[in-house]
C-alpha cells in the first residue's frame, strides 16, 4: 500500500489517523515507516500538530516516543504543537510536550510573538495556565507587536479564574499594552465587574494615569460603555468622577 499517499486535502494516512485519535493505526503506520513529519498541503500541520490540536493524547505520546516527532514544528499559521494544545486547553498534552522538552516560552502566531501561556489565558483554560506557570512560563511576557501580556488578554476576555491565578503569580497589574490600556481598563471596557473587583482587591490603581492618546480612565471607559455595575465599583474604590478625556468629557457627560 502507498503509505505516503495524500488525499485531496493533502492528508497522509498517519495525519488522518492522528487527527482522529486512532493511536493503534498510528503505531502500525510508524512501524511500517510512515513519515512522522509529513505535512498537510494547505496548513503544513504534521501528525503531532493535528493530534495536539485535537487533544489526542495517546497519538501524541506515540509520535513523540516512537516517532521522535519534531515538537517545535511550526505550521502555516506559525503555531507549534504546544501552542496548539495550550490554545485548546489540552492540559495533559501540554504536560507531555513539556516533559519532552518543548519550548514553554516559544513565540508563535504569524510574527505576533504570542506564547502558549497567553493563548491559554485568553481562551480561559485555567488548568493549562496553572500547568504552564508551574513549569516556569514567563507570566509577564509581552507580544512583540502590541505589548499585550497574559493578564491584559485575560482581562480583555473576562477570564476571572485565569486572572486570579495570574495575580497570585505576581502578574503586573499596571502593565499597559500598546493601546495604553491597563488590565483594569481592559476589564472596564468589557464590563467584567468581578474581574475588576479582583484587580482592585489586589491593589490595582483606579486612578492610574489616563491613556496617553485619548486621556481615558477606567471610569470614563466604563461610563461611556454603559457598564453601570463597573462604574459603581470604581466609584466605591475612589475613582476620580471629574476626570476628563481628550474631548473634555467627564464620566457624567
PDB file of C-alpha atoms in Angstrom:
ATOM      1  CA  UNK A   1       0.000   0.000   0.000  1.00  0.00           C
ATOM      2  CA  UNK A   2       1.141   3.583  -0.671  1.00  0.00           C
ATOM      3  CA  UNK A   3       1.828   4.636   2.888  1.00  0.00           C
ATOM      4  CA  UNK A   4       2.543   8.264   1.935  1.00  0.00           C
ATOM      5  CA  UNK A   5      -0.433   8.682  -0.403  1.00  0.00           C
ATOM      6  CA  UNK A   6      -2.226  12.019   0.092  1.00  0.00           C
ATOM      7  CA  UNK A   7      -5.947  12.587  -0.265  1.00  0.00           C
ATOM      8  CA  UNK A   8      -7.488  15.637  -1.942  1.00  0.00           C
ATOM      9  CA  UNK A   9      -6.806  17.800   1.123  1.00  0.00           C
ATOM     10  CA  UNK A  10      -3.194  16.709   1.305  1.00  0.00           C
ATOM     11  CA  UNK A  11      -3.604  14.390   4.291  1.00  0.00           C
ATOM     12  CA  UNK A  12      -1.447  11.281   4.565  1.00  0.00           C
ATOM     13  CA  UNK A  13      -2.786   8.193   6.392  1.00  0.00           C
ATOM     14  CA  UNK A  14      -0.776   8.995   9.523  1.00  0.00           C
ATOM     15  CA  UNK A  15      -2.108  12.561   9.628  1.00  0.00           C
ATOM     16  CA  UNK A  16      -5.681  11.314   9.326  1.00  0.00           C
ATOM     17  CA  UNK A  17      -5.178   8.656  11.997  1.00  0.00           C
ATOM     18  CA  UNK A  18      -3.528  11.136  14.381  1.00  0.00           C
ATOM     19  CA  UNK A  19      -6.222  13.774  13.953  1.00  0.00           C
ATOM     20  CA  UNK A  20      -8.929  11.222  14.779  1.00  0.00           C
ATOM     21  CA  UNK A  21      -7.081   9.659  17.700  1.00  0.00           C
ATOM     22  CA  UNK A  22      -6.573   6.208  16.169  1.00  0.00           C
ATOM     23  CA  UNK A  23      -3.362   5.539  18.084  1.00  0.00           C
ATOM     24  CA  UNK A  24      -3.127   1.847  17.160  1.00  0.00           C
ATOM     25  CA  UNK A  25      -3.226   2.745  13.493  1.00  0.00           C
ATOM     26  CA  UNK A  26      -0.624   5.443  14.101  1.00  0.00           C
ATOM     27  CA  UNK A  27       1.571   2.797  15.733  1.00  0.00           C
ATOM     28  CA  UNK A  28       1.203   0.410  12.780  1.00  0.00           C
ATOM     29  CA  UNK A  29       1.989   3.164  10.288  1.00  0.00           C
ATOM     30  CA  UNK A  30       5.090   4.185  12.248  1.00  0.00           C
ATOM     31  CA  UNK A  31       6.215   0.537  12.328  1.00  0.00           C
ATOM     32  CA  UNK A  32       5.992   0.396   8.548  1.00  0.00           C
ATOM     33  CA  UNK A  33       7.958   3.598   8.070  1.00  0.00           C
ATOM     34  CA  UNK A  34       5.339   6.312   7.718  1.00  0.00           C
ATOM     35  CA  UNK A  35       6.846   9.793   7.601  1.00  0.00           C
ATOM     36  CA  UNK A  36       6.253  11.276  11.047  1.00  0.00           C
ATOM     37  CA  UNK A  37       6.956  14.743   9.625  1.00  0.00           C
ATOM     38  CA  UNK A  38       4.546  14.562   6.676  1.00  0.00           C
ATOM     39  CA  UNK A  39       2.546  17.774   6.317  1.00  0.00           C
ATOM     40  CA  UNK A  40      -0.869  18.756   5.055  1.00  0.00           C
ATOM     41  CA  UNK A  41      -0.534  20.814   1.895  1.00  0.00           C
ATOM     42  CA  UNK A  42      -2.632  23.771   2.987  1.00  0.00           C
ATOM     43  CA  UNK A  43      -1.887  24.257   6.700  1.00  0.00           C
ATOM     44  CA  UNK A  44       1.509  22.495   6.871  1.00  0.00           C
ATOM     45  CA  UNK A  45       0.409  20.619  10.005  1.00  0.00           C
ATOM     46  CA  UNK A  46       2.238  17.446  10.982  1.00  0.00           C
ATOM     47  CA  UNK A  47       0.689  14.399  12.685  1.00  0.00           C
ATOM     48  CA  UNK A  48       1.883  15.750  16.055  1.00  0.00           C
ATOM     49  CA  UNK A  49       0.362  19.136  15.320  1.00  0.00           C
ATOM     50  CA  UNK A  50      -3.082  17.801  14.433  1.00  0.00           C
ATOM     51  CA  UNK A  51      -3.046  15.388  17.386  1.00  0.00           C
ATOM     52  CA  UNK A  52      -2.059  18.205  19.775  1.00  0.00           C
ATOM     53  CA  UNK A  53      -4.783  20.484  18.476  1.00  0.00           C
ATOM     54  CA  UNK A  54      -7.425  17.747  18.623  1.00  0.00           C
ATOM     55  CA  UNK A  55      -6.495  16.535  22.105  1.00  0.00           C
ATOM     56  CA  UNK A  56      -5.392  13.041  21.070  1.00  0.00           C
ATOM     57  CA  UNK A  57      -3.033  12.204  23.927  1.00  0.00           C
ATOM     58  CA  UNK A  58      -2.117   8.613  23.029  1.00  0.00           C
ATOM     59  CA  UNK A  59      -1.291   9.620  19.474  1.00  0.00           C
ATOM     60  CA  UNK A  60       0.911  12.463  20.717  1.00  0.00           C
ATOM     61  CA  UNK A  61       2.689  10.075  23.051  1.00  0.00           C
ATOM     62  CA  UNK A  62       3.371   7.582  20.269  1.00  0.00           C
ATOM     63  CA  UNK A  63       4.543  10.251  17.849  1.00  0.00           C
ATOM     64  CA  UNK A  64       6.960  11.700  20.402  1.00  0.00           C
ATOM     65  CA  UNK A  65       8.344   8.449  21.814  1.00  0.00           C
ATOM     66  CA  UNK A  66       8.255   6.027  18.901  1.00  0.00           C
ATOM     67  CA  UNK A  67       8.325   8.511  16.041  1.00  0.00           C
ATOM     68  CA  UNK A  68      10.653  11.111  17.579  1.00  0.00           C
ATOM     69  CA  UNK A  69       8.379  13.798  16.128  1.00  0.00           C
ATOM     70  CA  UNK A  70       9.606  17.384  15.908  1.00  0.00           C
ATOM     71  CA  UNK A  71       7.968  19.111  18.864  1.00  0.00           C
ATOM     72  CA  UNK A  72       8.901  22.575  17.573  1.00  0.00           C
ATOM     73  CA  UNK A  73       7.470  22.279  14.052  1.00  0.00           C
ATOM     74  CA  UNK A  74       5.527  25.381  13.001  1.00  0.00           C
ATOM     75  CA  UNK A  75       2.502  25.134  10.761  1.00  0.00           C
ATOM     76  CA  UNK A  76       1.414  27.690   8.178  1.00  0.00           C
ATOM     77  CA  UNK A  77      -0.007  29.912  10.941  1.00  0.00           C
ATOM     78  CA  UNK A  78       3.320  29.695  12.815  1.00  0.00           C
ATOM     79  CA  UNK A  79       1.941  27.617  15.697  1.00  0.00           C
ATOM     80  CA  UNK A  80       3.870  24.824  17.412  1.00  0.00           C
ATOM     81  CA  UNK A  81       2.229  21.684  18.857  1.00  0.00           C
ATOM     82  CA  UNK A  82       2.477  23.210  22.363  1.00  0.00           C
ATOM     83  CA  UNK A  83       0.808  26.414  21.191  1.00  0.00           C
ATOM     84  CA  UNK A  84      -2.000  24.424  19.589  1.00  0.00           C
ATOM     85  CA  UNK A  85      -2.511  22.296  22.705  1.00  0.00           C
ATOM     86  CA  UNK A  86      -2.441  25.330  25.026  1.00  0.00           C
ATOM     87  CA  UNK A  87      -4.854  27.311  22.874  1.00  0.00           C
ATOM     88  CA  UNK A  88      -7.346  24.456  23.071  1.00  0.00           C
ATOM     89  CA  UNK A  89      -6.816  23.682  26.759  1.00  0.00           C
ATOM     90  CA  UNK A  90      -5.413  20.166  26.364  1.00  0.00           C
ATOM     91  CA  UNK A  91      -3.506  20.208  29.632  1.00  0.00           C
ATOM     92  CA  UNK A  92      -2.276  16.593  29.567  1.00  0.00           C
ATOM     93  CA  UNK A  93      -0.805  17.072  26.098  1.00  0.00           C
ATOM     94  CA  UNK A  94       0.861  20.308  27.190  1.00  0.00           C
ATOM     95  CA  UNK A  95       2.463  18.423  30.069  1.00  0.00           C
ATOM     96  CA  UNK A  96       3.557  15.620  27.742  1.00  0.00           C
ATOM     97  CA  UNK A  97       5.169  18.086  25.331  1.00  0.00           C
ATOM     98  CA  UNK A  98       6.890  19.975  28.133  1.00  0.00           C
ATOM     99  CA  UNK A  99       8.245  16.739  29.578  1.00  0.00           C
ATOM    100  CA  UNK A 100       9.741  16.061  26.151  1.00  0.00           C
ATOM    101  CA  UNK A 101      11.460  19.436  26.102  1.00  0.00           C
ATOM    102  CA  UNK A 102       9.041  21.684  24.214  1.00  0.00           C
ATOM    103  CA  UNK A 103       9.905  25.383  24.495  1.00  0.00           C
ATOM    104  CA  UNK A 104       7.486  26.791  27.071  1.00  0.00           C
ATOM    105  CA  UNK A 105       8.050  30.418  26.069  1.00  0.00           C
ATOM    106  CA  UNK A 106       8.117  29.903  22.299  1.00  0.00           C
ATOM    107  CA  UNK A 107       6.848  32.901  20.338  1.00  0.00           C
ATOM    108  CA  UNK A 108       4.349  31.874  17.691  1.00  0.00           C
ATOM    109  CA  UNK A 109       1.394  33.116  15.706  1.00  0.00           C
ATOM    110  CA  UNK A 110       2.450  34.689  12.416  1.00  0.00           C
ATOM    111  CA  UNK A 111       5.030  37.006  13.984  1.00  0.00           C
ATOM    112  CA  UNK A 112       2.667  38.181  16.753  1.00  0.00           C
ATOM    113  CA  UNK A 113       5.030  36.688  19.289  1.00  0.00           C
ATOM    114  CA  UNK A 114       2.311  35.105  21.409  1.00  0.00           C
ATOM    115  CA  UNK A 115       3.297  32.477  23.999  1.00  0.00           C
ATOM    116  CA  UNK A 116       1.457  29.283  24.997  1.00  0.00           C
ATOM    117  CA  UNK A 117       0.602  30.949  28.324  1.00  0.00           C
ATOM    118  CA  UNK A 118      -1.054  33.884  26.559  1.00  0.00           C
ATOM    119  CA  UNK A 119      -3.056  31.542  24.323  1.00  0.00           C
ATOM    120  CA  UNK A 120      -4.287  29.521  27.295  1.00  0.00           C
ATOM    121  CA  UNK A 121      -5.076  32.696  29.282  1.00  0.00           C
ATOM    122  CA  UNK A 122      -7.077  34.459  26.583  1.00  0.00           C
ATOM    123  CA  UNK A 123      -9.133  31.319  25.952  1.00  0.00           C
ATOM    124  CA  UNK A 124      -9.863  30.779  29.653  1.00  0.00           C
ATOM    125  CA  UNK A 125      -8.078  27.457  30.125  1.00  0.00           C
ATOM    126  CA  UNK A 126      -7.261  27.804  33.825  1.00  0.00           C
ATOM    127  CA  UNK A 127      -5.763  24.334  34.327  1.00  0.00           C
ATOM    128  CA  UNK A 128      -3.459  24.832  31.362  1.00  0.00           C
ATOM    129  CA  UNK A 129      -2.428  28.270  32.654  1.00  0.00           C
ATOM    130  CA  UNK A 130      -1.618  26.704  36.042  1.00  0.00           C
ATOM    131  CA  UNK A 131       0.459  23.943  34.446  1.00  0.00           C
ATOM    132  CA  UNK A 132       2.450  26.381  32.304  1.00  0.00           C
ATOM    133  CA  UNK A 133       3.141  28.636  35.282  1.00  0.00           C
ATOM    134  CA  UNK A 134       4.268  25.653  37.371  1.00  0.00           C
ATOM    135  CA  UNK A 135       6.696  24.749  34.585  1.00  0.00           C
ATOM    136  CA  UNK A 136       8.181  28.233  34.570  1.00  0.00           C
ATOM    137  CA  UNK A 137       6.288  30.173  31.907  1.00  0.00           C
ATOM    138  CA  UNK A 138       7.090  33.900  31.931  1.00  0.00           C
ATOM    139  CA  UNK A 139       3.982  35.485  33.473  1.00  0.00           C
ATOM    140  CA  UNK A 140       4.851  38.966  32.205  1.00  0.00           C
ATOM    141  CA  UNK A 141       5.998  38.114  28.677  1.00  0.00           C
ATOM    142  CA  UNK A 142       4.684  40.555  26.064  1.00  0.00           C
ATOM    143  CA  UNK A 143       3.509  40.151  22.489  1.00  0.00           C
ATOM    144  CA  UNK A 144       6.098  41.933  20.400  1.00  0.00           C
ATOM    145  CA  UNK A 145       3.675  43.854  18.214  1.00  0.00           C
ATOM    146  CA  UNK A 146       1.043  45.094  20.679  1.00  0.00           C
ATOM    147  CA  UNK A 147       2.685  44.556  24.091  1.00  0.00           C
ATOM    148  CA  UNK A 148      -0.224  42.512  25.438  1.00  0.00           C
ATOM    149  CA  UNK A 149       0.508  40.122  28.307  1.00  0.00           C
ATOM    150  CA  UNK A 150      -1.366  37.064  29.531  1.00  0.00           C
ATOM    151  CA  UNK A 151      -3.094  39.298  32.107  1.00  0.00           C
ATOM    152  CA  UNK A 152      -4.234  42.006  29.687  1.00  0.00           C
ATOM    153  CA  UNK A 153      -5.574  39.331  27.340  1.00  0.00           C
ATOM    154  CA  UNK A 154      -7.396  37.516  30.150  1.00  0.00           C
ATOM    155  CA  UNK A 155      -8.934  40.801  31.371  1.00  0.00           C
ATOM    156  CA  UNK A 156      -9.982  41.733  27.838  1.00  0.00           C
ATOM    157  CA  UNK A 157     -11.831  38.395  27.595  1.00  0.00           C
ATOM    158  CA  UNK A 158     -13.193  38.474  31.167  1.00  0.00           C
ATOM    159  CA  UNK A 159     -11.471  35.254  32.276  1.00  0.00           C
ATOM    160  CA  UNK A 160     -11.958  35.593  36.034  1.00  0.00           C
ATOM    161  CA  UNK A 161     -10.303  32.351  37.207  1.00  0.00           C
ATOM    162  CA  UNK A 162      -7.312  32.914  34.942  1.00  0.00           C
ATOM    163  CA  UNK A 163      -6.924  36.497  36.173  1.00  0.00           C
ATOM    164  CA  UNK A 164      -6.986  35.252  39.771  1.00  0.00           C
ATOM    165  CA  UNK A 165      -4.259  32.727  39.040  1.00  0.00           C
ATOM    166  CA  UNK A 166      -2.078  35.249  37.203  1.00  0.00           C
ATOM    167  CA  UNK A 167      -2.378  37.746  40.051  1.00  0.00           C
ATOM    168  CA  UNK A 168      -1.280  35.048  42.512  1.00  0.00           C
ATOM    169  CA  UNK A 169       1.839  34.657  40.363  1.00  0.00           C
ATOM    170  CA  UNK A 170       2.541  38.421  40.560  1.00  0.00           C
ATOM    171  CA  UNK A 171       1.486  39.423  37.070  1.00  0.00           C
ATOM    172  CA  UNK A 172       1.990  43.155  36.519  1.00  0.00           C
ATOM    173  CA  UNK A 173      -1.390  44.791  37.254  1.00  0.00           C
ATOM    174  CA  UNK A 174      -0.379  48.166  35.860  1.00  0.00           C
ATOM    175  CA  UNK A 175       1.160  46.978  32.598  1.00  0.00           C
ATOM    176  CA  UNK A 176      -0.032  48.876  29.550  1.00  0.00           C
ATOM    177  CA  UNK A 177      -0.499  47.340  26.142  1.00  0.00           C
ATOM    178  CA  UNK A 178       0.283  49.385  23.039  1.00  0.00           C
ATOM    179  CA  UNK A 179      -3.267  50.770  23.261  1.00  0.00           C
ATOM    180  CA  UNK A 180      -2.322  52.372  26.580  1.00  0.00           C
ATOM    181  CA  UNK A 181      -4.923  50.363  28.494  1.00  0.00           C
ATOM    182  CA  UNK A 182      -4.157  48.782  31.868  1.00  0.00           C
ATOM    183  CA  UNK A 183      -5.722  45.424  32.806  1.00  0.00           C
ATOM    184  CA  UNK A 184      -8.350  47.316  34.855  1.00  0.00           C
ATOM    185  CA  UNK A 185      -9.216  49.446  31.831  1.00  0.00           C
ATOM    186  CA  UNK A 186      -9.494  46.307  29.700  1.00  0.00           C
ATOM    187  CA  UNK A 187     -11.958  44.849  32.216  1.00  0.00           C
ATOM    188  CA  UNK A 188     -13.847  48.161  32.355  1.00  0.00           C
ATOM    189  CA  UNK A 189     -14.238  48.193  28.592  1.00  0.00           C
ATOM    190  CA  UNK A 190     -15.854  44.759  28.654  1.00  0.00           C
ATOM    191  CA  UNK A 191     -17.878  45.415  31.798  1.00  0.00           C
ATOM    192  CA  UNK A 192     -16.362  42.441  33.603  1.00  0.00           C
ATOM    193  CA  UNK A 193     -17.224  43.524  37.149  1.00  0.00           C
ATOM    194  CA  UNK A 194     -15.811  40.539  39.032  1.00  0.00           C
ATOM    195  CA  UNK A 195     -12.539  40.780  37.139  1.00  0.00           C
ATOM    196  CA  UNK A 196     -12.391  44.472  38.020  1.00  0.00           C
ATOM    197  CA  UNK A 197     -13.175  43.766  41.667  1.00  0.00           C
ATOM    198  CA  UNK A 198     -10.406  41.176  41.822  1.00  0.00           C
ATOM    199  CA  UNK A 199      -7.874  43.595  40.338  1.00  0.00           C
ATOM    200  CA  UNK A 200      -8.870  46.361  42.744  1.00  0.00           C
ATOM    201  CA  UNK A 201      -8.719  43.995  45.730  1.00  0.00           C
ATOM    202  CA  UNK A 202      -5.168  43.141  44.699  1.00  0.00           C
ATOM    203  CA  UNK A 203      -4.222  46.810  44.581  1.00  0.00           C
ATOM    204  CA  UNK A 204      -4.869  47.928  41.002  1.00  0.00           C
ATOM    205  CA  UNK A 205      -4.983  51.728  40.794  1.00  0.00           C
ATOM    206  CA  UNK A 206      -8.488  53.035  39.897  1.00  0.00           C
ATOM    207  CA  UNK A 207      -6.848  56.379  39.110  1.00  0.00           C
ATOM    208  CA  UNK A 208      -3.964  55.140  37.004  1.00  0.00           C
ATOM    209  CA  UNK A 209      -2.680  57.746  34.560  1.00  0.00           C
ATOM    210  CA  UNK A 210      -5.070  58.142  31.609  1.00  0.00           C
ATOM    211  CA  UNK A 211      -4.478  56.503  28.251  1.00  0.00           C
ATOM    212  CA  UNK A 212      -1.892  58.806  26.600  1.00  0.00           C
ATOM    213  CA  UNK A 213      -3.665  59.100  23.255  1.00  0.00           C
ATOM    214  CA  UNK A 214      -7.256  59.555  24.499  1.00  0.00           C
ATOM    215  CA  UNK A 215      -6.910  60.573  28.169  1.00  0.00           C
ATOM    216  CA  UNK A 216      -9.482  57.917  29.019  1.00  0.00           C
ATOM    217  CA  UNK A 217      -9.560  56.425  32.517  1.00  0.00           C
ATOM    218  CA  UNK A 218     -11.157  53.193  33.673  1.00  0.00           C
ATOM    219  CA  UNK A 219     -14.168  55.231  34.838  1.00  0.00           C
ATOM    220  CA  UNK A 220     -14.649  57.216  31.621  1.00  0.00           C
ATOM    221  CA  UNK A 221     -14.387  53.967  29.641  1.00  0.00           C
ATOM    222  CA  UNK A 222     -16.954  52.146  31.796  1.00  0.00           C
ATOM    223  CA  UNK A 223     -19.277  55.182  31.771  1.00  0.00           C
ATOM    224  CA  UNK A 224     -19.225  55.582  28.016  1.00  0.00           C
ATOM    225  CA  UNK A 225     -19.832  51.838  27.557  1.00  0.00           C
ATOM    226  CA  UNK A 226     -22.815  51.978  29.915  1.00  0.00           C
ATOM    227  CA  UNK A 227     -21.447  49.438  32.385  1.00  0.00           C
ATOM    228  CA  UNK A 228     -23.408  50.539  35.468  1.00  0.00           C
ATOM    229  CA  UNK A 229     -22.060  47.940  37.894  1.00  0.00           C
ATOM    230  CA  UNK A 230     -18.474  48.647  36.879  1.00  0.00           C
ATOM    231  CA  UNK A 231     -18.991  52.394  37.327  1.00  0.00           C
ATOM    232  CA  UNK A 232     -20.400  51.720  40.791  1.00  0.00           C
ATOM    233  CA  UNK A 233     -17.411  49.513  41.631  1.00  0.00           C
ATOM    234  CA  UNK A 234     -14.894  52.155  40.558  1.00  0.00           C
ATOM    235  CA  UNK A 235     -16.707  54.894  42.482  1.00  0.00           C
ATOM    236  CA  UNK A 236     -16.627  52.723  45.606  1.00  0.00           C
ATOM    237  CA  UNK A 237     -12.860  52.453  45.185  1.00  0.00           C
ATOM    238  CA  UNK A 238     -12.379  56.203  44.905  1.00  0.00           C
ATOM    239  CA  UNK A 239     -12.097  56.705  41.146  1.00  0.00           C
ATOM    240  CA  UNK A 240     -11.978  60.367  40.126  1.00  0.00           C
ATOM    241  CA  UNK A 241     -15.509  61.196  38.974  1.00  0.00           C
ATOM    242  CA  UNK A 242     -14.387  64.501  37.434  1.00  0.00           C
ATOM    243  CA  UNK A 243     -11.715  63.018  35.171  1.00  0.00           C
ATOM    244  CA  UNK A 244     -11.859  64.361  31.620  1.00  0.00           C
ATOM    245  CA  UNK A 245     -10.897  62.574  28.448  1.00  0.00           C
ATOM    246  CA  UNK A 246      -9.204  64.221  25.464  1.00  0.00           C
ATOM    247  CA  UNK A 247     -12.552  65.620  24.294  1.00  0.00           C
ATOM    248  CA  UNK A 248     -13.116  67.225  27.689  1.00  0.00           C
ATOM    249  CA  UNK A 249     -15.883  64.782  28.600  1.00  0.00           C
ATOM    250  CA  UNK A 250     -16.347  63.681  32.213  1.00  0.00           C
ATOM    251  CA  UNK A 251     -17.846  60.310  33.218  1.00  0.00           C
ATOM    252  CA  UNK A 252     -21.211  62.022  33.838  1.00  0.00           C
ATOM    253  CA  UNK A 253     -21.153  63.584  30.376  1.00  0.00           C
TER     254      UNK A 253
END
